[in-house]
Amino acid sequence: MPEGQTVLSLLRKAEDKLSSVSHDLARRDAEIMLAHVLDTSLARLPIYEQRIPPLHIDQFERCVRRRQAGEPVAYIIGEQEFWSLTFKVNEHTLVPRPDTETLVEVGLRHLTPGKPTRILDLGTGSGCILLSLLHERAEASGVGVDKSSNALAIAKMNADQLGLLSRCELREGDWYEALREGEQFDLIVSNPPYIQSSDMLALMPDVREHEPHSALDGGVDGLDCYRRIASDAAFFLCRGGTIAVEVGIGQHEDVADLFVMSGLEAVSTHADLAGVMRVVAAKKAAES
Ligand code: GLN
């Protein structure tokens, strides 16, 4: 192998270039992108012994330049791991965040294994929440709604890749407007846009300049989407069904109030791994 062309030296050079954008994650970002270009895993990267063809070196250098310009790694390699599954993503979908796995965990607690249950995911994006739930519950089926047809195209590819197409329907529409009269679900989940409009400019440049604003901007107080989601939840939930939503930092009490005002009960809040109240859940009464 000519000098300067080993995995290690490529990583070192890239880490240097990325330090101002990726900070502590510079090495990790470089490794993820190089493993992707070489079609190997992160674990196998250190023992990669084949000669690196110039084509792959060029590809890797292009990836590094894109990252230097602030593009998130997930968009550069076109995928992101979530719930130990691989999801395709692009600029039309939010990059799935580890925080959102808390919503999957809470949702799973309300899906009895072995029981055929129906799930609705509002603003499904890449489909990461709905598809992770379906992956864990072989008897469940679900509907993913998004107003972006471009996002739905990605969700469909993910459903296909995970072998879940037969159990999920992806529909274009504005929240509940995509549903049919009388349709009801055992579990409704959503990770809606929840950033206050005035905070959009303060987001990290990676997010602000690359991720879809329609997936982030939650209106003046950040709660617009929760109002829409809460107001009709009881209508689309089965009796005893659960709704669980992700919330931004400090929004859990307001969202809990919205659920109570919409006639839901048994409101609970759930912290993520960092201790932030990240999920608010509520139930529709079993009897009415
Ligand atoms: N449900 C998707 C996710 O959690 C998209 C959420 C969104 O676009 N706000 O990644």
CSV table of N, CA and C and ligand atoms in Angstrom, one decimal, residues 82 92-97 100 103 121-130 146 175 190-194 212 214-216 246, ligand 1:
chain,number,residue,atom,x,y,z
A,82,PHE,N,-30.8,3.3,14.4
A,82,PHE,CA,-31.8,3.7,15.4
A,82,PHE,C,-32.4,2.4,15.9
A,92,HIS,N,-34.9,15.1,3.3
A,92,HIS,CA,-36.4,15.2,3.5
A,92,HIS,C,-36.9,14.6,4.9
A,93,THR,N,-35.9,13.9,5.6
A,93,THR,CA,-36.3,13.3,6.8
A,93,THR,C,-35.4,13.8,7.9
A,94,LEU,N,-36.0,13.9,9.1
A,94,LEU,CA,-35.1,14.2,10.3
A,94,LEU,C,-34.2,13.0,10.5
A,95,VAL,N,-33.0,13.3,11.0
A,95,VAL,CA,-32.1,12.2,11.4
A,95,VAL,C,-32.6,11.6,12.7
A,96,PRO,N,-32.9,10.3,12.7
A,96,PRO,CA,-33.4,9.7,14.0
A,96,PRO,C,-32.4,9.9,15.1
A,97,ARG,N,-32.9,10.3,16.3
A,97,ARG,CA,-32.1,10.6,17.4
A,97,ARG,C,-32.2,9.5,18.5
A,100,THR,N,-35.2,9.6,20.9
A,100,THR,CA,-36.5,9.1,20.4
A,100,THR,C,-36.7,7.6,20.7
A,103,LEU,N,-39.3,7.0,23.2
A,103,LEU,CA,-40.7,6.9,22.8
A,103,LEU,C,-41.0,5.4,22.3
A,121,ASP,N,-48.6,6.3,13.6
A,121,ASP,CA,-47.4,7.2,13.8
A,121,ASP,C,-47.7,8.5,13.0
A,122,LEU,N,-47.8,9.6,13.7
A,122,LEU,CA,-48.1,10.9,13.1
A,122,LEU,C,-46.8,11.6,12.8
A,123,GLY,N,-46.6,12.0,11.5
A,123,GLY,CA,-45.3,12.6,11.2
A,123,GLY,C,-44.2,11.6,11.2
A,124,THR,N,-44.4,10.5,10.4
A,124,THR,CA,-43.5,9.4,10.5
A,124,THR,C,-42.1,9.6,10.0
A,125,GLY,N,-41.9,10.6,9.1
A,125,GLY,CA,-40.5,10.9,8.6
A,125,GLY,C,-39.9,9.6,8.0
A,126,SER,N,-38.8,9.2,8.5
A,126,SER,CA,-38.1,8.0,8.0
A,126,SER,C,-38.8,6.8,8.4
A,127,GLY,N,-39.8,6.9,9.2
A,127,GLY,CA,-40.6,5.7,9.7
A,127,GLY,C,-39.9,5.0,10.9
A,128,CYS,N,-38.9,5.7,11.5
A,128,CYS,CA,-38.1,5.0,12.5
A,128,CYS,C,-38.9,4.5,13.7
A,129,ILE,N,-39.9,5.3,14.1
A,129,ILE,CA,-40.6,4.9,15.3
A,129,ILE,C,-41.6,3.8,15.0
A,130,LEU,N,-42.4,4.0,14.0
A,130,LEU,CA,-43.4,2.9,13.6
A,130,LEU,C,-42.7,1.6,13.3
A,146,ASP,N,-47.5,11.2,6.9
A,146,ASP,CA,-46.6,12.4,6.8
A,146,ASP,C,-47.1,13.3,5.7
A,175,TRP,N,-51.6,15.3,9.5
A,175,TRP,CA,-52.0,14.6,10.8
A,175,TRP,C,-53.2,13.7,10.5
A,190,SER,N,-46.0,9.9,18.2
A,190,SER,CA,-45.6,11.0,17.3
A,190,SER,C,-44.4,11.6,18.0
A,191,ASN,N,-43.5,12.0,17.1
A,191,ASN,CA,-42.4,12.9,17.5
A,191,ASN,C,-42.5,14.1,16.6
A,192,PRO,N,-43.4,15.0,16.9
A,192,PRO,CA,-43.8,16.1,16.0
A,192,PRO,C,-42.7,17.2,16.1
A,193,PRO,N,-42.8,18.2,15.2
A,193,PRO,CA,-41.9,19.4,15.3
A,193,PRO,C,-42.2,20.1,16.6
A,194,TYR,N,-41.2,20.4,17.4
A,194,TYR,CA,-41.5,21.1,18.7
A,194,TYR,C,-40.6,22.2,19.0
A,212,PRO,N,-34.9,19.2,7.6
A,212,PRO,CA,-36.1,19.9,7.1
A,212,PRO,C,-36.7,20.7,8.2
A,214,SER,N,-39.6,21.9,8.3
A,214,SER,CA,-41.0,21.5,8.5
A,214,SER,C,-41.1,20.3,9.5
A,215,ALA,N,-40.0,19.7,9.8
A,215,ALA,CA,-39.9,18.6,10.8
A,215,ALA,C,-39.5,19.1,12.2
A,216,LEU,N,-39.1,20.4,12.2
A,216,LEU,CA,-38.6,20.9,13.5
A,216,LEU,C,-39.4,22.1,14.1
A,246,GLU,N,-43.2,12.4,21.8
A,246,GLU,CA,-41.9,12.9,22.3
A,246,GLU,C,-42.1,14.4,22.5
B,1,GLN,N1,-40.9,10.4,13.4
B,1,GLN,C1,-39.7,10.9,12.8
B,1,GLN,C2,-38.6,10.8,13.8
B,1,GLN,O1,-38.8,10.7,15.0
B,1,GLN,C3,-39.8,12.3,12.2
B,1,GLN,C4,-40.1,13.3,13.3
B,1,GLN,C5,-40.3,14.7,12.7
B,1,GLN,O2,-40.2,14.9,11.5
B,1,GLN,N2,-40.5,15.6,13.5
B,1,GLN,O3,-37.4,10.8,13.4
